[in-house]
Short mmCIF file of C-alpha atoms and ligand atoms in Angstrom, two decimals:
data_model
loop_
_atom_site.label_atom_id
_atom_site.label_comp_id
_atom_site.label_asym_id
_atom_site.label_seq_id
_atom_site.Cartn_x
_atom_site.Cartn_y
_atom_site.Cartn_z
CA UNK A 151 -7.74 -10.84 23.52
CA UNK A 152 -11.38 -10.49 24.56
CA UNK A 153 -13.28 -7.68 23.33
CA UNK A 154 -14.56 -5.47 26.36
CA UNK A 155 -14.51 -1.89 25.45
CA UNK A 156 -15.01 -0.14 22.30
CA UNK A 157 -13.43 3.21 22.03
CA UNK A 158 -13.19 5.95 19.65
CA UNK A 159 -9.78 7.17 18.13
CA UNK A 160 -7.87 9.87 20.06
CA UNK A 161 -8.31 12.97 18.08
CA UNK A 162 -5.57 13.84 15.47
CA UNK A 163 -2.79 15.80 17.65
CA UNK A 164 0.12 17.25 16.07
CA UNK A 165 3.08 15.43 17.02
CA UNK A 166 6.69 15.85 16.22
CA UNK A 167 8.12 14.22 13.10
CA UNK A 168 10.23 11.66 14.56
CA UNK A 169 13.83 11.86 15.16
CA UNK A 170 16.48 9.77 13.24
CA UNK A 171 16.65 6.58 15.08
CA UNK A 172 19.72 4.81 16.06
CA UNK A 173 20.33 1.96 13.52
CA UNK A 174 19.61 -1.10 15.40
CA UNK A 175 20.60 -4.70 14.86
CA UNK A 176 18.05 -5.67 17.09
CA UNK A 177 15.15 -7.70 15.38
CA UNK A 178 11.75 -6.13 15.17
CA UNK A 179 8.58 -7.82 16.78
CA UNK A 180 6.62 -6.12 14.09
CA UNK A 181 5.80 -8.46 11.02
CA UNK A 182 6.58 -11.48 13.04
CA UNK A 183 3.69 -14.27 13.01
CA UNK A 184 2.37 -15.40 16.28
CA UNK A 185 4.66 -18.50 15.93
CA UNK A 186 7.72 -16.68 15.00
CA UNK A 187 7.15 -14.21 17.99
CA UNK A 188 6.65 -17.29 20.38
CA UNK A 189 9.93 -18.95 19.08
CA UNK A 190 11.81 -15.72 19.38
CA UNK A 191 10.57 -15.29 23.22
CA UNK A 192 11.31 -18.92 23.76
CA UNK A 193 14.99 -18.60 22.41
CA UNK A 194 15.24 -15.62 25.29
CA UNK A 195 14.25 -17.76 27.99
CA UNK A 196 10.29 -17.14 28.22
CA UNK A 197 8.85 -20.33 29.79
CA UNK A 198 7.00 -22.48 27.68
CA UNK A 199 3.72 -22.38 29.66
CA UNK A 200 4.03 -18.36 29.62
CA UNK A 201 4.43 -18.11 25.70
CA UNK A 202 0.93 -18.22 24.41
CA UNK A 203 -0.04 -15.38 27.15
CA UNK A 204 2.80 -13.33 26.35
CA UNK A 205 2.46 -13.36 22.81
CA UNK A 206 -1.28 -12.40 23.00
CA UNK A 207 -0.11 -9.24 25.27
CA UNK A 208 2.55 -8.27 22.68
CA UNK A 209 -0.01 -8.62 19.89
CA UNK A 210 -2.38 -6.49 21.80
CA UNK A 211 -0.16 -3.78 22.87
CA UNK A 212 1.51 -3.63 19.32
CA UNK A 213 -1.31 -3.61 16.81
CA UNK A 214 -4.40 -2.77 18.81
CA UNK A 215 -2.93 -0.01 20.86
CA UNK A 216 -0.28 0.71 18.54
CA UNK A 217 2.74 1.39 21.20
CA UNK A 218 6.16 1.72 19.97
CA UNK A 219 8.01 1.47 23.23
CA UNK A 220 8.05 -1.50 25.38
CA UNK A 221 7.95 0.76 28.39
CA UNK A 222 4.18 1.77 27.67
CA UNK A 223 3.17 -1.98 28.16
CA UNK A 224 1.72 -1.59 31.62
CA UNK A 225 0.78 -4.99 32.44
CA UNK A 226 3.86 -6.32 31.35
CA UNK A 227 6.66 -6.99 34.39
CA UNK A 228 9.52 -4.70 34.45
CA UNK A 229 11.94 -7.56 34.01
CA UNK A 230 10.17 -8.77 31.07
CA UNK A 231 10.07 -5.30 29.42
CA UNK A 232 13.84 -4.98 30.10
CA UNK A 233 14.36 -8.31 28.54
CA UNK A 234 12.20 -7.35 25.31
CA UNK A 235 14.19 -3.97 25.22
CA UNK A 236 17.38 -5.71 25.32
CA UNK A 237 16.80 -8.09 22.24
CA UNK A 238 14.01 -6.50 20.37
CA UNK A 239 12.69 -3.40 18.79
CA UNK A 240 9.00 -2.00 18.03
CA UNK A 241 10.31 1.31 16.71
CA UNK A 242 8.77 3.12 13.88
CA UNK A 243 10.52 3.97 10.75
CA UNK A 244 12.31 7.47 10.67
CA UNK A 245 9.82 10.06 8.97
CA UNK A 246 12.26 11.98 6.45
CA UNK A 247 9.61 14.29 5.13
CA UNK A 248 5.75 14.59 5.72
CA UNK A 249 4.04 16.58 3.02
CA UNK A 250 0.08 17.45 2.88
CA UNK A 251 -1.46 18.10 -0.31
CA UNK A 252 -3.91 21.09 -0.72
CA UNK A 253 -6.71 18.17 -0.93
CA UNK A 254 -5.64 16.65 2.39
CA UNK A 255 -3.76 13.81 0.87
CA UNK A 256 -0.69 13.04 2.97
CA UNK A 257 2.60 11.66 1.70
CA UNK A 258 5.36 10.25 4.00
CA UNK A 259 8.92 9.64 3.09
CA UNK A 260 10.09 7.09 5.36
CA UNK A 261 13.68 5.67 6.17
CA UNK A 262 14.29 2.02 7.05
CA UNK A 263 17.52 1.15 8.71
CA UNK A 264 20.15 -1.07 6.85
CA UNK A 265 19.35 -4.81 6.36
CA UNK A 266 22.71 -6.69 6.64
CA UNK A 267 25.39 -5.07 4.77
CA UNK A 268 22.81 -2.92 2.95
CA UNK A 269 22.32 0.64 3.31
CA UNK A 270 19.32 2.52 4.67
CA UNK A 271 16.31 2.75 2.19
CA UNK A 272 13.56 5.18 1.51
CA UNK A 273 9.90 4.64 0.33
CA UNK A 274 6.71 6.65 0.20
CA UNK A 275 3.27 5.78 1.66
CA UNK A 276 0.22 8.04 0.84
CA UNK A 277 -2.89 8.48 3.04
CA UNK A 278 -5.84 9.61 0.96
CA UNK A 279 -8.96 10.67 3.01
CA UNK A 280 -12.19 10.47 1.30
CA UNK A 281 -16.01 10.97 2.38
CA UNK A 282 -16.43 8.21 4.82
CA UNK A 283 -13.21 6.42 4.49
CA UNK A 284 -9.61 6.81 4.27
CA UNK A 285 -7.05 4.76 2.31
CA UNK A 286 -3.68 4.09 2.81
CA UNK A 287 -1.52 3.44 -0.17
CA UNK A 288 1.61 0.95 0.71
CA UNK A 289 4.72 0.31 -0.96
CA UNK A 290 6.04 -3.23 -1.11
CA UNK A 291 9.47 -2.61 -2.73
CA UNK A 292 12.05 0.08 -2.89
CA UNK A 293 11.94 0.99 -6.58
CA UNK A 294 10.56 -1.75 -9.08
CA UNK A 295 12.08 -4.28 -11.18
CA UNK A 296 9.53 -3.95 -13.97
CA UNK A 297 9.61 -1.02 -16.46
CA UNK A 298 6.10 0.08 -17.24
CA UNK A 299 6.67 2.87 -19.73
CA UNK A 300 4.31 5.42 -17.91
CA UNK A 301 5.16 4.87 -14.38
CA UNK A 302 7.68 7.05 -12.41
CA UNK A 303 8.36 4.19 -9.91
CA UNK A 304 9.60 2.21 -13.07
CA UNK A 305 12.44 4.64 -13.79
CA UNK A 306 13.75 3.80 -10.40
CA UNK A 307 15.64 0.33 -10.48
CA UNK A 308 14.61 -2.24 -7.68
CA UNK A 309 17.00 -1.60 -4.60
CA UNK A 310 15.17 -4.37 -2.48
CA UNK A 311 12.14 -5.90 -1.29
CA UNK A 312 10.81 -4.65 1.96
CA UNK A 313 10.30 -6.86 4.91
CA UNK A 314 7.02 -7.60 6.49
CA UNK A 315 7.91 -5.39 9.19
CA UNK A 316 8.67 -2.71 6.86
CA UNK A 317 5.31 -3.06 4.90
CA UNK A 318 3.21 -3.14 8.38
CA UNK A 319 5.25 -0.19 9.70
CA UNK A 320 3.63 2.01 6.94
CA UNK A 321 0.38 1.33 8.33
CA UNK A 322 1.34 1.59 11.99
CA UNK A 323 3.17 4.83 11.33
CA UNK A 324 0.25 6.40 9.52
CA UNK A 325 -2.34 5.44 12.19
CA UNK A 326 0.20 7.10 14.76
CA UNK A 327 0.34 10.17 12.60
CA UNK A 328 -3.34 10.32 12.20
CA UNK A 329 -4.28 9.85 15.90
CA UNK A 330 -5.97 6.50 14.86
CA UNK A 331 -4.84 4.31 17.69
CA UNK A 332 -7.06 4.21 20.92
CA UNK A 333 -5.91 6.50 23.77
CA UNK A 334 -3.13 4.78 26.02
CA UNK A 335 -5.34 5.00 28.98
CA UNK A 336 -7.91 2.77 27.58
CA UNK A 337 -8.55 -0.40 29.58
CA UNK A 338 -6.98 -3.55 28.63
CA UNK A 339 -9.08 -5.53 26.06
CA UNK A 340 -10.13 -2.48 24.21
CA UNK A 341 -10.61 -2.98 20.48
CA UNK A 342 -10.83 -0.50 17.63
CA UNK A 343 -14.09 -0.07 16.07
CA UNK A 344 -14.32 -0.75 12.34
CA UNK A 345 -15.97 2.33 12.02
CA UNK A 346 -14.73 5.81 12.14
CA UNK A 347 -11.10 4.69 11.61
CA UNK A 348 -9.14 7.20 9.73
CA UNK A 349 -7.54 4.49 7.75
CA UNK A 350 -10.44 2.21 6.78
CA UNK A 351 -8.90 0.69 3.82
CA UNK A 352 -5.42 -0.30 2.59
CA UNK A 353 -4.20 -0.57 -0.95
CA UNK A 354 -0.80 -2.31 -1.94
CA UNK A 355 -0.38 0.29 -4.65
CA UNK A 356 2.67 2.13 -3.85
CA UNK A 357 6.30 1.73 -4.92
CA UNK A 358 6.95 -1.64 -6.33
CA UNK A 359 5.34 -5.06 -7.49
CA UNK A 360 3.73 -6.74 -4.59
CA UNK A 361 3.38 -10.14 -6.06
CA UNK A 362 7.36 -10.07 -6.79
CA UNK A 363 7.65 -9.78 -2.84
CA UNK A 364 5.01 -12.50 -2.15
CA UNK A 365 6.07 -13.92 1.26
CA UNK A 366 6.55 -10.49 3.07
CA UNK A 367 3.41 -8.90 1.62
CA UNK A 368 1.24 -12.33 2.51
CA UNK A 369 2.63 -12.19 6.11
CA UNK A 370 2.07 -8.43 6.34
CA UNK A 371 -1.43 -8.72 5.01
CA UNK A 372 -2.31 -11.66 7.04
CA UNK A 373 -1.32 -9.85 10.18
CA UNK A 374 -3.14 -6.59 9.08
CA UNK A 375 -6.14 -8.64 8.83
CA UNK A 376 -6.07 -10.48 11.98
CA UNK A 377 -9.08 -10.03 14.02
CA UNK A 378 -7.13 -9.92 17.22
CA UNK A 379 -4.78 -6.98 15.96
CA UNK A 380 -5.14 -4.52 13.35
CA UNK A 381 -8.41 -6.23 12.28
CA UNK A 382 -8.76 -4.74 8.87
CA UNK A 383 -11.33 -6.79 7.01
CA UNK A 384 -9.82 -8.46 3.90
CA UNK A 385 -12.60 -6.82 1.75
CA UNK A 386 -11.08 -3.49 2.63
CA UNK A 387 -7.41 -4.58 1.55
CA UNK A 388 -6.67 -4.59 -2.25
CA UNK A 389 -3.68 -5.84 -3.79
CA UNK A 390 -2.78 -4.50 -7.20
CA UNK A 391 -0.53 -6.41 -9.49
CA UNK A 392 0.93 -5.81 -13.01
CA UNK A 393 0.12 -9.29 -13.99
CA UNK A 394 2.46 -11.71 -12.13
CA UNK A 395 -0.07 -14.75 -13.08
CA UNK A 396 1.42 -17.55 -10.82
CA UNK A 397 1.28 -15.49 -7.72
CA UNK A 398 -2.31 -14.25 -8.83
CA UNK A 399 -3.26 -18.00 -8.16
CA UNK A 400 -1.37 -17.96 -4.86
CA UNK A 401 -2.82 -14.76 -3.54
CA UNK A 402 -6.57 -16.05 -4.09
CA UNK A 403 -5.61 -19.22 -2.32
CA UNK A 404 -3.14 -17.93 0.49
CA UNK A 405 -4.30 -14.27 1.16
CA UNK A 406 -7.66 -13.74 0.08
CA UNK A 407 -7.77 -10.04 -0.05
CA UNK A 408 -9.54 -8.02 -3.02
CA UNK A 409 -7.48 -8.06 -6.45
CA UNK A 410 -6.69 -5.31 -9.01
CA UNK A 411 -5.10 -5.63 -12.25
CA UNK A 412 -3.31 -2.98 -14.01
CA UNK A 413 -4.56 -3.91 -17.36
CA UNK A 414 -3.92 -0.57 -19.30
CA UNK A 415 -4.27 -2.27 -22.69
CA UNK A 416 -6.69 -4.91 -24.37
CA UNK A 417 -4.37 -6.18 -27.19
CA UNK A 418 -0.87 -8.03 -26.38
CA UNK A 419 1.12 -5.94 -28.83
CA UNK A 420 0.17 -2.76 -26.59
CA UNK A 421 0.34 -4.14 -23.77
CA UNK A 422 3.86 -5.44 -24.35
CA UNK A 423 4.86 -1.85 -24.72
CA UNK A 424 3.12 -0.30 -21.83
CA UNK A 425 3.31 -3.19 -19.06
CA UNK A 426 6.20 -5.62 -20.23
CA UNK A 427 5.64 -8.27 -18.16
CA UNK A 428 2.83 -9.18 -20.58
CA UNK A 429 5.69 -10.52 -22.76
CA UNK A 430 6.03 -13.27 -20.01
CA UNK A 431 2.42 -13.55 -18.83
CA UNK A 432 -0.07 -12.56 -21.88
CA UNK A 433 -3.49 -11.48 -21.68
CA UNK A 434 -4.74 -15.03 -22.31
CA UNK A 435 -3.11 -16.34 -19.28
CA UNK A 436 -3.72 -13.18 -17.14
CA UNK A 437 -7.59 -13.30 -17.95
CA UNK A 438 -7.41 -17.07 -17.09
CA UNK A 439 -6.00 -16.42 -13.55
CA UNK A 440 -8.71 -13.54 -12.97
CA UNK A 441 -11.45 -15.86 -13.99
CA UNK A 442 -10.27 -18.53 -11.50
CA UNK A 443 -9.72 -16.06 -8.71
CA UNK A 444 -11.73 -17.29 -5.57
CA UNK A 445 -15.01 -15.80 -4.29
CA UNK A 446 -15.84 -13.68 -7.07
CA UNK A 447 -19.46 -12.47 -7.23
CA UNK A 448 -20.90 -9.22 -8.27
CA UNK A 449 -20.27 -8.04 -4.63
CA UNK A 450 -16.64 -9.11 -4.77
CA UNK A 451 -15.38 -7.80 -7.90
CA UNK A 452 -11.82 -7.49 -9.44
CA UNK A 453 -10.78 -4.04 -10.13
CA UNK A 454 -9.01 -3.57 -13.43
CA UNK A 455 -7.02 -0.34 -13.60
CA UNK A 456 -6.76 1.47 -16.77
CA UNK A 457 -4.46 4.52 -17.19
CA UNK A 458 -5.85 6.93 -19.81
CA UNK A 459 -3.01 7.79 -22.33
CA UNK A 460 -4.04 10.18 -24.92
CA UNK A 461 -3.74 8.70 -28.28
CA UNK A 462 -2.34 5.42 -26.92
CA UNK A 463 -5.01 3.34 -25.46
CA UNK A 464 -8.23 5.49 -25.23
CA UNK A 465 -9.86 4.73 -28.50
CA UNK A 466 -13.40 3.74 -28.61
CA UNK A 467 -11.96 0.56 -30.45
CA UNK A 468 -10.06 0.10 -27.12
CA UNK A 469 -13.27 0.49 -24.86
CA UNK A 470 -14.97 -2.12 -27.08
CA UNK A 471 -11.95 -4.52 -26.65
CA UNK A 472 -11.97 -3.95 -22.82
CA UNK A 473 -15.70 -5.10 -22.73
CA UNK A 474 -15.02 -8.08 -24.81
CA UNK A 475 -11.92 -9.09 -22.74
CA UNK A 476 -13.63 -8.97 -19.45
CA UNK A 477 -16.68 -10.94 -20.60
CA UNK A 478 -17.88 -13.26 -17.75
CA UNK A 479 -15.73 -11.72 -14.95
CA UNK A 480 -17.32 -9.74 -12.15
CA UNK A 481 -15.28 -6.71 -12.78
CA UNK A 482 -15.05 -3.05 -12.17
CA UNK A 483 -13.14 -0.55 -14.39
CA UNK A 484 -10.92 2.07 -12.76
CA UNK A 485 -10.15 4.67 -15.33
CA UNK A 486 -6.89 6.33 -14.12
CA UNK A 487 -6.16 9.66 -15.74
CA UNK A 488 -2.50 9.64 -16.40
CA UNK A 489 -0.40 11.51 -13.72
CA UNK A 490 2.44 13.16 -15.65
CA UNK A 491 5.79 13.33 -14.10
CA UNK A 492 9.12 15.02 -15.20
CA UNK A 493 10.76 13.37 -18.09
CA UNK A 494 7.68 11.45 -19.47
CA UNK A 495 6.49 11.62 -22.91
CA UNK A 496 2.97 10.51 -22.45
CA UNK A 497 0.14 12.88 -21.76
CA UNK A 498 -3.18 12.51 -20.21
CA UNK A 499 -6.43 11.88 -22.44
CA UNK A 500 -8.68 15.13 -22.42
CA UNK A 501 -11.21 15.06 -19.76
CA UNK A 502 -14.47 14.88 -22.25
CA UNK A 503 -12.71 11.80 -23.86
CA UNK A 504 -12.32 10.02 -20.52
CA UNK A 505 -16.04 10.38 -19.88
CA UNK A 506 -16.84 9.20 -23.21
CA UNK A 507 -14.77 6.21 -22.83
CA UNK A 508 -16.26 5.73 -19.16
CA UNK A 509 -20.02 6.12 -20.72
CA UNK A 510 -19.55 3.52 -23.34
CA UNK A 511 -18.16 0.83 -20.83
CA UNK A 512 -20.81 1.93 -18.29
CA UNK A 513 -23.44 1.31 -20.99
CA UNK A 514 -22.15 -2.20 -21.48
CA UNK A 515 -23.01 -2.62 -17.58
CA UNK A 516 -19.69 -2.23 -16.13
CA UNK A 517 -19.27 -0.01 -13.38
CA UNK A 518 -16.22 2.41 -14.43
CA UNK A 519 -15.20 5.20 -11.90
CA UNK A 520 -12.56 7.83 -13.02
CA UNK A 521 -10.07 7.91 -10.34
CA UNK A 522 -9.91 11.67 -9.19
CA UNK A 523 -6.39 12.30 -9.07
CA UNK A 524 -5.39 12.97 -5.62
CA UNK A 525 -2.12 14.78 -4.02
CA UNK A 526 -0.68 15.50 -7.46
CA UNK A 527 0.84 18.62 -6.19
CA UNK A 528 2.95 16.87 -3.90
CA UNK A 529 3.76 13.69 -6.47
CA UNK A 530 1.52 11.49 -4.35
CA UNK A 531 -0.83 10.40 -7.17
CA UNK A 532 -0.62 6.93 -8.73
CA UNK A 533 2.64 6.23 -10.48
CA UNK A 534 4.29 9.26 -9.08
CA UNK A 535 6.15 7.68 -6.32
CA UNK A 536 9.51 7.51 -6.25
CA UNK A 537 12.37 7.88 -3.67
CA UNK A 538 15.75 8.14 -2.44
CA UNK A 539 18.86 9.63 -4.41
CA UNK A 540 16.81 10.36 -7.46
CA UNK A 541 14.40 12.40 -5.54
CA UNK A 542 13.92 15.91 -6.99
CA UNK A 543 15.85 18.63 -5.97
CA UNK A 544 13.54 21.28 -4.34
CA UNK A 545 14.15 23.69 -7.22
CA UNK A 546 13.07 21.04 -9.86
CA UNK A 547 10.14 20.16 -7.80
CA UNK A 548 8.76 23.79 -7.57
CA UNK A 549 9.32 24.32 -11.46
CA UNK A 550 7.19 20.71 -11.94
CA UNK A 551 4.72 22.09 -9.19
CA UNK A 552 4.29 25.20 -11.24
CA UNK A 553 3.80 23.40 -14.56
CA UNK A 554 1.28 21.19 -13.05
CA UNK A 555 -0.64 23.93 -11.63
CA UNK A 556 -0.55 25.77 -15.18
CA UNK A 557 -1.76 22.43 -16.88
CA UNK A 558 -4.22 21.13 -14.37
CA UNK A 559 -5.47 23.63 -11.99
CA UNK A 560 -5.09 23.10 -8.50
CA UNK A 561 -6.89 19.43 -8.46
N1 LIG B 1610 3.04 -2.30 -9.05
C1 LIG B 1610 1.73 -2.69 -8.91
C2 LIG B 1610 0.95 -1.71 -7.95
C3 LIG B 1610 1.59 -0.16 -7.83
S1 LIG B 1610 0.97 0.91 -9.04
C4 LIG B 1610 0.84 -2.44 -10.38
O1 LIG B 1610 1.44 -2.31 -11.23
O2 LIG B 1610 -0.12 -2.74 -10.30
C5 LIG B 1610 -0.65 1.47 -9.03
C6 LIG B 1610 -1.50 1.63 -10.01
O3 LIG B 1610 -1.06 3.32 -10.84
C7 LIG B 1610 -1.16 0.76 -11.21
O4 LIG B 1610 -2.29 0.37 -11.82
C8 LIG B 1610 -0.26 1.55 -12.15
O5 LIG B 1610 -0.24 0.77 -13.45
C9 LIG B 1610 -0.82 2.90 -12.15
N2 LIG B 1610 0.13 3.94 -12.64
C10 LIG B 1610 1.52 3.73 -12.73
N3 LIG B 1610 1.94 5.15 -12.97
C11 LIG B 1610 0.90 5.91 -13.35
C12 LIG B 1610 0.73 7.18 -13.77
N4 LIG B 1610 1.88 7.90 -14.23
N5 LIG B 1610 -0.46 7.79 -13.83
C13 LIG B 1610 -1.55 6.96 -13.42
N6 LIG B 1610 -1.62 5.65 -13.19
C14 LIG B 1610 -0.17 5.22 -12.80
FE1 LIG B 1611 6.28 -1.29 -11.12
FE2 LIG B 1611 3.73 -1.25 -11.01
FE3 LIG B 1611 5.15 0.97 -11.92
FE4 LIG B 1611 4.78 -1.18 -13.38
S1 LIG B 1611 3.25 0.18 -12.63
S2 LIG B 1611 6.82 -0.06 -12.94
S3 LIG B 1611 4.78 -2.73 -11.97
S4 LIG B 1611 5.16 -0.01 -9.68
#
């Protein structure tokens, strides 16, 4: 695709929440690599000499213009569109629920059709608007096989991995809903400017452990960063892992996005309890993998996430241990006030205490922003995502929301 025009995104317009889609056995073109898409077209009889051109056309319609209907592809012949409709889909997942927090955070509960003999599954994606940027938090699995003791998602067993299509669909759907695709009338060859997008950043920090779904996450992120399509810079994509060490090496070599590590403790005995994968890949191995992450510099640091749990991991001894542990790694420490959820025994450290902890780390030369909780009122904050059958009933949710407001004010 050649970039001829740069246009601004269409304005945010209200759109009806999508209707349940018919369960379709047709494969989706979303999430296929160019090679896979070419092979799929060839199998349906598209001539060899046309394949490259057809793939570029489809790529542009799907990822630059964000169409979800083959009939919108104006420069594709009617016959070709009929063939595509007969064999493939580019439909979005069903929106089961869309909630908007009082701080502007949006959460979508999305339903994907069954794969093979399975059942439909539901996951959550969250959009967090901030000054000058907007971040979409994407899920990689339905539930999680790990059981970090402070995480709500960890109480939901793993149902299945998401496919590359389902991972990318969260981004496409968010951009649809936020009016972040160019107007359909824009000329062919249009690209979206990197500036001014509603979704300027993505983080793999939703439900699931992305590195336990490596292949699909890799395919999805390479498509999201493809310069002729969604065009998100790899510096604006962050993958967060609880510490699956072998796949951290592969992430550096094969994906090349920014890395975040859910650290949460600086001693193996405590981390074994909070982040049980530590028993398999203890701190020493985790830190070695971080040190070896390619391309690290002061401008390209690893983010270490550290949830602040009152009386558990928040002493000044812990802060000292943290500085010790990260020595020599270009690092930023993201302090996350613990977000409570129904049934948890943990409490969030007091605010002044978190600030003291942050100051201590700061004075050792590390940036240590405190992550402002966003969307807590709609259970959209870190570690609060959970879906499907175990979703809270409305009455339970109202009681929980009242408790949150009483404890935290309307943050
Ligand atoms: N599974 C991946 C990514 C998803 S979790 C991982 O663990 O890194 C995104 C971040 O939120 C992680 O750092 C996670 O440890 C943290 N988190 C989980 N539950 C939380 C909670 N209740 N309050 C605050 N942060 C939480
Ligand atoms: Fe899974 Fe991450 Fe939650 Fe741990 S913190 S249970 S790895 S989603």
